[in-house]
Amino acid sequence: MLKALFAAAAFLLTSEKSTATPMLSHDKEVIFEAPSNHNIEASSGPSTMIFPNQRFFYKLDNIDYFTPSDQPAHIINVQSNANFQEDFNPVMIIPIVKSKDGIFTVQHLQPLVEAYLSEDDVLTESHFETVLFHPESNVDDGLFIDLSSIVYLMKRFDTKAIFMDERFSTNLPSPGNGLPSVPISTIPAKSIEHGLAGPYLFQYIPNQSKLHFYPIYRLYPDYYKAFVNGIYPLNDGSGFYNTLDKLDSYAGERVGVKDIFDIKGVPTTAGSRLYTAWRGDVDKTASSVKKLEDEGAVIVGKAKTVAYANGGMTIEGTIDHLYPYSARGDQGQSCASSSSGPACALTAYDWLDFTVGSDTAGSIRRPAAVAGLYGNKPTQGIIGLDGVIPLLAWTDTAGILTRSPAKLVKILKTWYSDSPINRRHNHLPKTMLVPSDDFPDMPKDIKSLVEGFLKDVESTLGMKTRMVNQTAIHPHKHFKPGTDSRPYHNFFTATDFHETMWAWQWKHLIEPIVQDYEAKNEGRFPYVGFRYTKGWQEARKNPWKEEDFDLKREKLDRTADWFNNMIGRDEETCSKTLYIEPLDLDNSPIYRETKFNDISETLAPTRKNPLFAYAPASISGAPNYVIPIGQVPFKSLVSGQMEMHPILMSITAYPGCDFMILDFIDKLDKAGLIKEVKTGRTAF
C-alpha cells in the first residue's frame, strides 16, 4: 500500500559507474546544479535551467532519480511565508488521520514516517526537507498539530519548511525567541485529493501563488539486460499512459510487460528489427495491459522477448537483441522460451513485483521452471488478446510471472475476474492425479522433494494422491482400429503443434511483413536468423489452405477432449481432480549457449511419460499453473561449482477452473507449504 501512496515507479537508467545499457530513453537530457537550499545534486554534465517539455536526471542522497518536468501532476494554491526560489525542491506529502482527541503528536507521526522510509525504496530522508500535511479524509472541525511533531521533523530531517491544510493549527512559536521554529504556509482546504502521499518535487510560482508538484521516479540499472526500455506516464491527459493516483487492486505494484503487448506511445518490437520497422507507432494499449493500469499497476518497462514469441532459449536463437541474463546459479543459465525477459528480470530485481508474459506452448511455464518462479497459462480465452502479437490463436494466452504466491493469487483473481469462462467451485477436489511413469528413475533428492510435497498436501488439505501410468492409458494404445496404422493419426501431436504454429503465424502475421520488406529491398528476403528463415521459407513454399488448418483443429479438439475427460469435470469442485507432476526435469538445466546444452547432463533421465510437459494444457485449453517447491544441486559447466536448480510442480485443472487452482495455491501458501522465492543465485 505504501508504494501506492507514494505513486512511485522504478524506471531504469544506468548509474555513472555502471557499464549496463541505459534503459530509459529520452529525447533531451537536462542536468541542473543543486540549489543551495536543498540536496538535489546534478548527476553529470553542466548546470542549466529547467524548461518546460524537458526531462532531467538528478541525485538525492546518492540515489539516481528522474522527473519529467513538462506537466505537473498536481497544482494547488498556497499562502507562503517561506522564501522559495523558482527552482525544484523535494517535498514529502503526508496524509493525517485524525486522532480521537484531535491532536496529532510525535507519537502519531514518528511510526508513520519510519514505516514510509522502511517500506518504499523511492523515498529518502532528503524528501523531508519540506513537508506537506493534509487530511486523509474530511476534517470539518479541524485538527491540531502538536509542536512535538514539528520538532521531530526538524531534528530528524532538518526540515526547512512546512505546508499544511488551512483547517490545521499548531502551537509553533514565533521566530526569534530561542525556540524551534520553521516557516509554515497554508493551502486551501480540499485542494489535495484524499490519500495522496509520498515524495514529489515542487516548484513555487510566486506570481500565481501556486505550487506545481512533479512525480519522482527512482532509476535502476538493468545489469541483466532483461528489459528493452523503461517507460513513464506523460501525465498530459492524452492517455499515453496513466498516472498512479489512487489505491486500487494493484496499487503500486511494479510490472514489466513482455514486448509483444502494445502500450500506447511505446514501440512494440516483438524482439525483431524487421517487425519494429514495419509496425511503426503504437496508438492503443492492449486491453489486458490497460486493465492492469486501471487497477493501479505501475508499468516500469517492456521486457525482452524471443522474436515473435516463437520459441528460442539461447543466444544463438536471438539475432536482433542480446539474450537476457539470469541471476540464478552460475549466471550463465537460460530463462527459456519467449518470456525469457520477464523471467530474468524477476530473478534479478527485488523491486519488481511481477511481469506479464504470453504462453502458447510453454512460454511462461518453462521460464518459471528454470528461474524458480510462480507462473501460469490460464484457460484459453479467459482474457482478451487484442494488441498482442499472435503465435497461434488457438492456444495463445496471457499470464504472469512472480516470486510471490500471494501476488499470483491477488493479481490473477482481479485480472481474470470478469471473464465468463470462469466456473464456480465450492471447495477443492479431493484427488491429485499424478503420472507415475518417471518416478522409478527419478533422482533421490528430487523424488524426496516431490513425494514430501504430495504428502504435505494430503495431510494439510485432506487430499489423496492417485498415481496414473500415462504410458498405459495414452491414446496411442487405443486409437480407432481400421482408420490408420499410425498410432497418433487421430491425435494432435507435438509435431502437429510445431507445424501448425509456423504455418499459422506465417499466414496471419509474417507474410505481409516479409512481402513489404522484399518490395522495398529489390526482392531480398530479410535477415532474421537461420531458424526463422527455415521456418518461414518452408511455410511460404508449402502454404496451408483453410482445410489444412481445419484438419489440424479437429485433431486438436479430439486430443483436448481426451485430456480434459481424464481430469474430469465436477459441479462442486469445478475440476474432478488436479493433475500434478514435477516440471521439465529432463530438460534442465538450460544454458544460454547451445554448445553447453549439447554436453550438459540433465537433472533427470529422459522423460518416459508420453505426454510432453507443456503441450497437454496448451492443446486442451486447460489452466496450468507452476509453483516452486525447493531446489537441488547440479554441477555447473560454467562456474565449475555446485549450483542450485529450482524444482517446480505443475498443476492442471479442467478448463475454466483457474480460480479453484488459485484457491489451492492460496491454501498452500497460508499453510506454509510454499513460500515466496528470492532474487539472486538461488530461489530459496
XYZ file of C-alpha atoms in Angstrom:
684
model
C 0.000 0.000 0.000
C 2.828 2.416 0.785
C 4.169 2.131 -2.724
C 0.746 3.064 -3.986
C 0.576 6.070 -1.694
C 3.923 7.231 -2.974
C 2.847 6.830 -6.612
C 6.402 5.629 -7.124
C 7.566 3.704 -10.152
C 11.054 2.356 -10.742
C 12.317 3.385 -14.155
C 15.679 2.045 -15.208
C 18.806 4.033 -16.047
C 22.485 3.204 -15.834
C 24.328 4.679 -12.877
C 27.543 6.580 -13.583
C 29.842 3.734 -12.549
C 27.850 1.048 -14.342
C 28.505 -0.312 -17.808
C 24.921 -1.506 -18.166
C 22.909 -0.257 -21.126
C 20.644 2.703 -20.244
C 17.059 1.526 -20.042
C 15.218 4.849 -20.095
C 15.395 6.512 -23.482
C 14.913 10.263 -23.631
C 14.889 12.965 -26.290
C 16.825 15.587 -24.386
C 18.609 15.162 -21.079
C 18.749 18.281 -18.950
C 21.041 18.372 -15.926
C 20.843 21.108 -13.320
C 23.016 22.332 -10.486
C 21.852 21.744 -6.947
C 20.203 24.843 -5.475
C 21.758 25.934 -2.215
C 18.660 25.285 -0.114
C 18.262 21.562 -0.743
C 20.115 18.362 -1.512
C 19.296 17.704 -5.163
C 22.553 17.007 -6.983
C 23.265 17.132 -10.701
C 24.072 13.627 -11.903
C 26.601 14.765 -14.531
C 27.339 17.451 -17.064
C 26.963 21.225 -16.935
C 24.340 23.025 -14.929
C 21.401 24.594 -16.717
C 17.917 25.930 -16.150
C 14.824 23.747 -16.206
C 12.459 24.481 -19.080
C 9.035 23.049 -19.940
C 8.799 19.989 -22.180
C 12.094 18.631 -20.887
C 13.196 15.785 -18.696
C 16.053 15.703 -16.238
C 18.072 13.351 -14.081
C 19.485 14.075 -10.649
C 20.645 12.592 -7.350
C 19.239 12.723 -3.846
C 21.276 11.099 -1.081
C 23.429 9.487 -3.793
C 20.403 7.806 -5.410
C 19.594 8.408 -9.077
C 16.184 9.868 -9.901
C 14.275 11.035 -12.944
C 11.485 13.638 -13.148
C 9.519 14.746 -16.223
C 9.047 18.492 -15.841
C 6.776 19.218 -18.783
C 3.478 18.558 -16.991
C 2.853 18.922 -13.237
C 0.954 16.075 -11.650
C -0.815 18.424 -9.208
C -1.284 22.203 -8.906
C -2.538 23.910 -5.725
C -2.836 27.450 -4.385
C -0.691 28.466 -1.432
C -0.238 31.329 1.019
C 3.504 31.057 1.577
C 5.573 32.519 4.388
C 8.738 30.847 3.118
C 11.253 32.344 0.726
C 11.135 29.730 -2.025
C 13.101 30.238 -5.210
C 11.703 29.316 -8.609
C 13.562 26.029 -8.655
C 12.673 22.466 -7.783
C 12.504 21.322 -4.177
C 11.858 17.880 -2.671
C 8.725 17.546 -0.571
C 7.095 14.738 1.383
C 3.284 14.731 1.338
C 1.813 13.134 4.468
C -1.925 12.492 4.897
C -3.025 12.679 8.527
C -5.718 10.573 10.151
C -7.493 12.496 12.878
C -6.952 11.096 16.363
C -9.723 10.781 18.924
C -8.693 13.947 20.765
C -7.980 15.848 17.543
C -4.279 16.311 18.386
C -1.528 14.951 16.109
C 1.659 14.382 18.125
C 5.080 12.874 17.524
C 3.678 9.565 18.806
C 1.419 9.550 15.738
C 3.927 10.943 13.246
C 7.124 9.046 14.041
C 5.900 5.465 13.396
C 4.170 6.639 10.229
C 7.342 8.261 8.883
C 9.592 5.356 9.850
C 7.239 2.926 8.115
C 7.368 5.050 4.967
C 11.170 5.032 4.994
C 11.469 1.299 5.590
C 8.919 0.141 3.033
C 9.417 2.353 -0.009
C 12.687 2.339 -1.931
C 11.948 5.600 -3.760
C 11.791 7.691 -0.588
C 14.915 9.126 1.078
C 15.417 11.392 4.069
C 16.061 14.402 1.832
C 12.442 14.374 0.706
C 11.500 15.545 4.215
C 13.287 18.869 3.723
C 9.812 20.231 3.066
C 6.713 18.503 4.452
C 3.085 18.959 3.435
C 0.348 17.874 5.852
C -3.202 17.314 4.639
C -6.141 15.268 5.959
C -6.564 11.630 4.984
C -10.328 12.222 4.971
C -12.726 15.051 5.748
C -11.734 17.084 8.821
C -14.543 19.587 9.044
C -13.829 20.603 12.635
C -10.067 20.992 12.238
C -7.006 19.233 13.633
C -4.198 20.402 15.914
C -0.590 19.524 15.015
C 1.388 19.470 18.225
C 4.792 21.145 18.477
C 6.365 17.743 19.160
C 5.662 16.688 15.567
C 7.355 19.786 14.155
C 10.376 19.417 16.439
C 10.714 15.756 15.442
C 10.872 16.696 11.743
C 13.391 19.472 12.377
C 15.696 17.279 14.464
C 15.326 14.076 12.432
C 15.418 15.558 8.912
C 16.407 19.212 9.303
C 13.039 20.152 7.811
C 13.175 23.713 6.451
C 9.519 24.434 5.590
C 6.024 23.065 6.171
C 2.796 23.329 4.212
C -0.454 22.456 5.917
C -4.156 22.425 5.188
C -5.824 25.658 6.357
C -8.049 23.615 8.676
C -4.967 22.595 10.684
C -3.454 24.619 13.509
C -0.272 24.334 15.568
C 1.456 25.820 18.619
C 4.759 26.528 16.862
C 6.459 29.554 18.496
C 7.340 32.653 16.514
C 10.901 33.012 15.186
C 13.473 34.826 17.303
C 12.558 33.692 20.824
C 15.124 30.904 21.026
C 12.642 28.087 20.497
C 12.469 25.812 17.438
C 10.677 27.439 14.530
C 10.121 26.798 10.836
C 8.146 28.701 8.150
C 4.596 27.379 7.796
C 2.476 28.053 4.715
C -1.194 27.198 4.299
C -3.003 25.573 1.401
C -6.758 25.729 0.776
C -8.964 23.013 2.218
C -9.645 20.073 -0.077
C -7.036 21.223 -2.604
C -5.328 17.819 -2.487
C -7.242 14.609 -3.077
C -7.639 12.266 -0.133
C -4.939 9.654 0.236
C -2.274 11.416 -1.825
C 1.095 10.821 -0.200
C 4.751 10.354 -0.890
C 7.753 12.162 -2.338
C 7.455 14.766 -5.086
C 9.393 17.698 -6.445
C 7.567 21.006 -6.145
C 8.075 24.349 -7.819
C 6.743 27.582 -6.316
C 5.244 30.007 -8.860
C 5.243 33.320 -6.908
C 3.341 35.495 -9.371
C 0.485 32.972 -9.244
C 0.868 31.865 -5.593
C 0.761 28.266 -6.776
C 2.687 25.086 -6.133
C 3.388 22.711 -9.015
C 4.083 19.119 -7.986
C 6.034 16.740 -10.238
C 6.393 12.960 -9.895
C 9.649 11.330 -8.822
C 10.962 8.073 -10.285
C 13.936 6.151 -8.964
C 16.294 4.811 -11.636
C 17.760 1.317 -11.660
C 20.463 -0.150 -13.935
C 19.456 -3.190 -15.990
C 22.568 -5.290 -15.356
C 20.938 -8.467 -16.626
C 19.719 -6.995 -19.945
C 16.166 -8.187 -19.239
C 14.275 -5.095 -20.451
C 14.021 -3.450 -23.857
C 13.411 0.000 -22.381
C 11.869 1.865 -19.473
C 8.684 3.892 -19.765
C 6.850 6.500 -17.737
C 3.450 8.208 -17.818
C 3.141 11.500 -19.687
C 0.507 12.917 -17.307
C -0.796 15.192 -20.050
C -4.316 13.845 -20.412
C -3.549 12.161 -23.733
C -3.975 8.639 -22.395
C -0.441 7.754 -23.412
C -0.066 6.048 -20.045
C -1.930 6.592 -16.835
C -0.736 8.088 -13.598
C -0.995 6.123 -10.381
C -3.010 8.469 -8.216
C -5.364 6.173 -6.358
C -5.404 2.993 -4.319
C -6.587 0.057 -6.401
C -6.217 -3.709 -6.545
C -2.634 -3.493 -7.821
C -1.865 -0.084 -6.339
C 1.868 0.480 -6.574
C 2.662 -2.993 -7.941
C 5.545 -2.663 -10.378
C 5.238 -4.694 -13.542
C 7.335 -5.391 -16.615
C 5.436 -6.260 -19.791
C 6.642 -8.674 -22.460
C 7.410 -6.769 -25.631
C 4.627 -8.292 -27.700
C 1.926 -6.354 -25.794
C 1.052 -2.920 -27.163
C 1.397 0.127 -24.908
C 0.264 3.421 -26.373
C 3.179 5.620 -27.357
C 5.788 2.881 -26.833
C 7.183 0.871 -29.771
C 6.336 -2.831 -29.844
C 9.469 -4.543 -31.158
C 8.482 -8.214 -30.821
C 12.210 -8.840 -30.417
C 12.708 -8.059 -34.108
C 14.176 -5.141 -36.060
C 12.108 -6.252 -39.034
C 8.841 -6.048 -37.097
C 9.772 -2.759 -35.423
C 10.409 -1.083 -38.776
C 7.224 -2.499 -40.287
C 4.916 -1.766 -37.354
C 5.536 1.918 -36.706
C 3.754 3.916 -33.989
C 1.527 2.260 -31.399
C -1.613 4.298 -30.763
C -3.560 1.984 -28.457
C -2.778 -0.071 -25.364
C -3.678 -3.759 -25.295
C -6.860 -4.223 -23.247
C -5.128 -6.725 -20.961
C -2.434 -4.177 -20.114
C -4.979 -1.368 -19.806
C -6.788 -3.416 -17.196
C -3.603 -3.599 -15.129
C -3.188 0.175 -15.424
C -6.784 0.762 -14.415
C -6.232 -1.310 -11.283
C -3.244 0.815 -10.272
C -0.255 -1.191 -11.520
C 2.837 0.814 -12.468
C 4.407 -0.383 -15.712
C 8.160 0.163 -15.476
C 9.274 -1.189 -18.845
C 8.878 -3.645 -21.678
C 10.772 -6.881 -21.148
C 12.617 -8.717 -23.884
C 11.046 -11.496 -25.900
C 12.386 -14.010 -28.352
C 11.387 -12.792 -31.819
C 7.643 -13.059 -32.464
C 7.244 -15.063 -29.214
C 8.307 -18.101 -31.225
C 10.441 -20.320 -29.007
C 14.196 -19.907 -28.662
C 16.212 -20.385 -25.477
C 19.822 -19.443 -26.307
C 21.916 -16.576 -27.611
C 22.175 -18.337 -30.966
C 18.418 -18.029 -31.423
C 18.191 -14.304 -30.694
C 19.538 -12.302 -33.626
C 18.384 -8.735 -33.025
C 18.655 -8.400 -29.242
C 21.141 -9.686 -26.697
C 19.526 -12.607 -24.867
C 18.870 -11.629 -21.224
C 20.962 -12.911 -18.336
C 19.534 -14.891 -15.449
C 20.693 -14.060 -11.940
C 20.273 -17.710 -10.967
C 23.122 -20.121 -10.304
C 26.214 -19.554 -12.431
C 24.516 -16.640 -14.226
C 25.070 -18.480 -17.477
C 21.649 -20.082 -17.372
C 18.869 -19.509 -19.889
C 15.497 -18.139 -18.864
C 13.993 -20.346 -21.586
C 11.382 -19.671 -24.247
C 9.935 -16.382 -25.396
C 9.050 -14.920 -21.975
C 12.733 -15.005 -21.044
C 12.965 -11.267 -20.386
C 10.066 -11.240 -17.910
C 11.568 -14.235 -16.082
C 15.166 -12.990 -15.987
C 14.018 -9.620 -14.666
C 12.320 -11.242 -11.672
C 15.404 -13.291 -10.800
C 17.424 -10.092 -10.614
C 15.377 -7.152 -9.373
C 13.677 -7.313 -5.990
C 11.881 -4.009 -6.639
C 9.937 -5.643 -9.492
C 6.676 -7.251 -8.331
C 5.510 -9.241 -11.351
C 5.803 -9.467 -15.118
C 3.294 -10.098 -17.884
C 4.025 -12.763 -20.469
C 2.327 -14.894 -23.063
C 2.098 -18.667 -23.173
C 1.263 -20.550 -26.363
C 3.148 -23.793 -25.778
C 5.007 -23.192 -22.513
C 6.459 -19.699 -22.853
C 5.594 -18.679 -19.284
C 5.750 -22.064 -17.605
C 9.165 -23.056 -18.913
C 10.844 -19.775 -17.881
C 9.231 -20.201 -14.462
C 10.609 -23.742 -14.245
C 14.232 -22.794 -14.900
C 14.123 -19.498 -12.987
C 12.232 -20.777 -9.947
C 9.175 -18.524 -10.232
C 5.412 -18.753 -9.944
C 3.723 -18.594 -13.333
C 0.629 -19.618 -15.244
C -1.010 -20.460 -18.516
C -4.693 -19.725 -17.926
C -7.750 -21.257 -19.506
C -7.769 -20.423 -23.194
C -9.816 -17.258 -23.851
C -10.014 -16.061 -20.252
C -8.622 -12.619 -21.138
C -8.625 -10.599 -24.352
C -5.531 -10.667 -26.565
C -6.186 -7.631 -28.728
C -2.987 -5.639 -29.094
C -0.862 -8.755 -28.538
C 1.297 -10.278 -31.284
C -0.133 -13.745 -32.039
C 1.726 -17.019 -32.488
C -1.170 -19.485 -32.695
C -4.576 -18.059 -31.799
C -5.895 -21.490 -30.820
C -3.524 -21.709 -27.844
C -2.278 -18.139 -27.207
C -2.857 -16.969 -23.620
C -1.695 -14.158 -21.319
C -0.376 -14.856 -17.821
C 2.133 -13.589 -15.306
C 5.345 -14.495 -13.525
C 6.082 -13.504 -9.949
C 8.186 -14.516 -6.953
C 5.243 -14.480 -4.557
C 2.358 -16.966 -4.371
C 0.239 -14.299 -2.672
C 0.810 -11.889 -5.565
C -0.008 -14.609 -8.082
C -3.372 -15.165 -6.410
C -4.162 -11.488 -5.856
C -3.222 -10.289 -9.330
C -4.847 -13.066 -11.337
C -8.097 -13.083 -9.362
C -8.562 -9.460 -10.374
C -7.115 -9.690 -13.886
C -9.348 -12.626 -14.849
C -12.311 -11.641 -12.686
C -14.787 -10.535 -15.338
C -14.343 -13.479 -17.716
C -17.473 -15.535 -18.491
C -15.193 -18.556 -18.832
C -14.703 -18.769 -15.062
C -16.531 -21.701 -13.452
C -17.872 -21.872 -9.920
C -16.419 -24.106 -7.213
C -17.498 -24.651 -3.617
C -14.424 -26.471 -2.375
C -11.247 -28.112 -3.618
C -11.065 -31.514 -5.317
C -10.144 -34.463 -3.141
C -7.834 -36.146 -5.640
C -4.400 -35.308 -7.014
C -3.822 -37.220 -10.250
C -0.070 -37.827 -10.555
C 1.635 -39.560 -13.528
C 3.816 -42.393 -12.247
C 5.888 -43.087 -15.369
C 9.053 -41.257 -14.286
C 9.066 -41.918 -10.534
C 11.167 -45.137 -10.640
C 14.156 -43.393 -12.268
C 13.751 -40.035 -10.544
C 16.897 -38.934 -8.625
C 16.544 -39.392 -4.874
C 16.846 -35.732 -3.917
C 14.173 -34.691 -6.401
C 11.952 -37.644 -5.541
C 12.195 -36.749 -1.862
C 11.074 -33.178 -2.592
C 8.174 -34.276 -4.784
C 6.900 -37.031 -2.509
C 7.301 -34.786 0.526
C 5.233 -32.093 -1.143
C 2.460 -34.539 -2.079
C 2.351 -35.956 1.452
C 2.205 -32.469 2.953
C -0.720 -31.572 0.693
C -2.502 -34.787 1.664
C -2.108 -34.178 5.387
C -2.828 -30.439 5.254
C -5.711 -30.281 2.777
C -7.119 -33.773 3.182
C -6.453 -34.759 -0.431
C -5.448 -38.146 -1.815
C -2.829 -38.959 -4.427
C -3.824 -41.291 -7.245
C -0.982 -42.428 -9.464
C -1.706 -42.938 -13.154
C 0.536 -44.592 -15.735
C 0.296 -42.456 -18.851
C 2.232 -44.957 -20.917
C -0.579 -47.444 -20.331
C -3.550 -45.118 -20.892
C -2.135 -42.858 -23.613
C -4.245 -42.597 -26.805
C -1.629 -44.353 -28.907
C -2.687 -47.546 -27.116
C -6.330 -47.037 -28.027
C -6.562 -45.474 -31.491
C -9.576 -46.452 -33.549
C -8.860 -49.707 -35.431
C -9.113 -49.603 -39.189
C -8.597 -45.837 -39.517
C -4.826 -45.807 -39.932
C -1.880 -47.923 -38.864
C -0.083 -44.895 -37.425
C -0.799 -44.739 -33.686
C -1.034 -40.942 -33.442
C -3.182 -40.437 -36.531
C -6.262 -39.278 -34.621
C -4.474 -37.052 -32.087
C -2.680 -33.722 -32.101
C 1.000 -34.461 -31.517
C 3.969 -32.255 -30.663
C 4.932 -32.383 -34.338
C 1.456 -31.191 -35.300
C 1.780 -28.382 -32.782
C 5.131 -27.254 -34.182
C 3.982 -27.353 -37.806
C 0.728 -25.546 -37.078
C 2.424 -22.692 -35.194
C 4.771 -21.936 -38.087
C 2.027 -22.197 -40.707
C -0.496 -20.133 -38.730
C 1.872 -17.288 -37.815
C 3.173 -17.082 -41.386
C -0.332 -16.811 -42.800
C -1.757 -14.425 -40.213
C 1.227 -12.209 -39.361
C 4.569 -12.761 -41.060
C 3.758 -12.979 -44.777
C 2.781 -9.292 -45.276
C 5.812 -8.182 -43.241
C 8.195 -10.163 -45.456
C 6.431 -9.008 -48.610
C 6.745 -5.382 -47.514
C 10.478 -5.812 -46.896
C 11.019 -7.528 -50.233
C 9.159 -4.765 -52.065
C 11.438 -2.148 -50.522
C 14.659 -4.136 -50.984
C 14.602 -5.401 -54.566
C 13.131 -8.774 -53.662
C 15.620 -9.634 -50.931
C 14.463 -11.914 -48.108
C 15.094 -10.250 -44.717
C 17.865 -11.411 -42.407
C 16.097 -12.997 -39.449
C 18.471 -15.800 -38.490
C 18.606 -19.423 -39.605
C 15.679 -20.710 -37.527
C 13.172 -18.150 -38.786
C 14.474 -18.257 -42.343
C 13.978 -22.016 -42.441
C 10.520 -21.909 -40.837
C 9.190 -19.019 -42.919
C 10.536 -20.258 -46.223
C 9.028 -23.678 -45.582
C 5.679 -22.036 -44.796
C 5.908 -19.978 -47.988
C 6.908 -22.976 -50.098
C 4.073 -25.136 -48.768
C 1.293 -22.734 -47.786
C -1.590 -24.206 -45.837
C -5.147 -23.930 -47.038
C -8.096 -23.468 -44.697
C -8.893 -27.179 -44.922
C -5.368 -27.953 -43.693
C -5.975 -25.852 -40.607
C -9.421 -27.421 -40.179
C -7.945 -30.925 -40.125
C -5.386 -29.926 -37.518
C -8.079 -28.245 -35.457
C -10.181 -31.411 -35.475
C -7.194 -33.355 -34.146
C -6.535 -30.716 -31.500
C -10.159 -30.778 -30.319
C -10.161 -34.571 -30.169
C -6.966 -34.596 -28.116
C -8.317 -31.869 -25.842
C -11.452 -33.872 -25.125
C -9.389 -36.910 -24.148
C -7.128 -34.965 -21.777
C -9.907 -32.923 -20.169
C -12.056 -36.026 -19.662
C -9.125 -37.659 -17.888
C -9.005 -34.740 -15.422
C -12.794 -34.647 -15.149
C -15.468 -32.027 -14.506
C -17.330 -31.639 -11.214
C -20.049 -29.150 -10.238
C -18.866 -28.837 -6.640
C -15.108 -28.677 -7.173
C -15.075 -27.385 -10.771
C -12.407 -29.922 -11.684
C -12.796 -33.508 -10.517
C -9.046 -33.842 -9.985
C -5.883 -31.782 -10.020
C -3.294 -33.156 -12.434
C 0.064 -32.600 -10.709
C 3.636 -33.507 -11.659
C 7.214 -32.208 -11.329
C 8.106 -29.997 -14.253
C 10.634 -30.494 -17.037
C 13.294 -32.407 -15.121
C 14.798 -33.983 -18.231
C 15.340 -30.604 -19.932
C 17.105 -28.791 -17.104
C 19.463 -27.086 -16.597
C 19.341 -24.950 -19.741
C 22.368 -22.793 -20.538
C 22.380 -19.551 -22.543
C 24.685 -21.165 -25.110
C 23.744 -24.149 -27.244
C 27.181 -25.793 -27.003
C 26.855 -26.073 -23.229
C 23.439 -27.668 -23.631
C 24.853 -30.152 -26.131
C 27.174 -31.614 -23.494
C 25.327 -30.965 -20.231
C 23.723 -33.581 -18.007
C 20.073 -33.101 -17.112
C 18.563 -33.286 -13.637
C 16.706 -36.500 -14.511
C 16.728 -39.176 -17.238
C 14.747 -38.780 -20.451
C 11.042 -38.461 -19.784
C 9.089 -41.712 -20.140
C 5.677 -40.115 -19.799
C 4.446 -39.881 -23.422
C 2.694 -36.576 -22.671
C 5.004 -33.616 -23.161
C 5.326 -31.437 -20.070
C 3.691 -28.304 -21.501
C 1.684 -29.410 -24.537
C -1.400 -31.070 -22.942
C -2.647 -27.932 -21.163
C -1.972 -25.807 -24.248
C -3.760 -28.221 -26.572
C -6.703 -28.758 -24.224
C -7.130 -25.112 -23.223
C -6.840 -26.169 -19.577
C -5.350 -23.905 -16.904
C -1.807 -24.885 -15.916
C -0.048 -23.183 -13.002
C 3.518 -23.838 -11.837
C 4.891 -23.407 -8.318
C 8.424 -23.779 -6.872
C 8.744 -26.321 -4.049
C 12.509 -26.491 -3.500
C 15.898 -26.776 -5.151
C 18.608 -29.370 -5.833
C 22.327 -29.100 -6.642
C 23.909 -29.635 -10.049
C 27.474 -29.308 -11.329
C 27.728 -26.211 -13.492
C 29.650 -26.321 -16.758
C 30.124 -22.557 -16.432
C 31.303 -21.993 -12.859
C 32.712 -25.449 -12.213
C 30.878 -25.293 -8.878
C 27.809 -26.961 -7.458
C 24.899 -24.620 -8.120
C 21.245 -24.891 -7.117
C 18.402 -25.503 -9.558
C 14.740 -24.933 -8.630
C 12.185 -27.750 -8.696
C 8.633 -26.852 -9.664
C 5.309 -28.637 -9.634
C 2.825 -28.300 -12.472
C -0.877 -28.055 -11.544
C -3.540 -28.542 -14.224
C -7.330 -28.496 -13.891
C -10.407 -28.616 -16.078
C -10.869 -25.558 -18.364
C -12.462 -22.627 -16.533
C -11.163 -23.699 -13.117
C -8.410 -21.093 -12.738
C -9.886 -19.657 -9.545
C -10.034 -23.095 -7.986
C -6.306 -23.567 -8.687
C -5.647 -20.121 -7.228
C -7.545 -21.084 -4.074
C -5.456 -24.255 -3.912
C -2.239 -22.225 -4.193
C -3.524 -19.743 -1.615
C -4.158 -22.549 0.873
C -0.682 -23.977 0.235
C 0.817 -20.554 0.867
C -1.111 -19.923 4.072
C -0.246 -23.398 5.340
C 3.454 -22.733 4.754
C 3.860 -25.477 2.136
C 5.110 -22.966 -0.427
C 6.721 -19.579 0.040
C 7.995 -16.507 -1.740
C 11.239 -17.031 -3.635
C 14.071 -14.532 -3.660
C 16.239 -12.834 -6.247
C 19.824 -13.843 -6.889
C 21.685 -17.089 -7.396
C 19.211 -19.263 -5.513
C 15.431 -19.181 -5.363
C 15.382 -20.326 -1.737
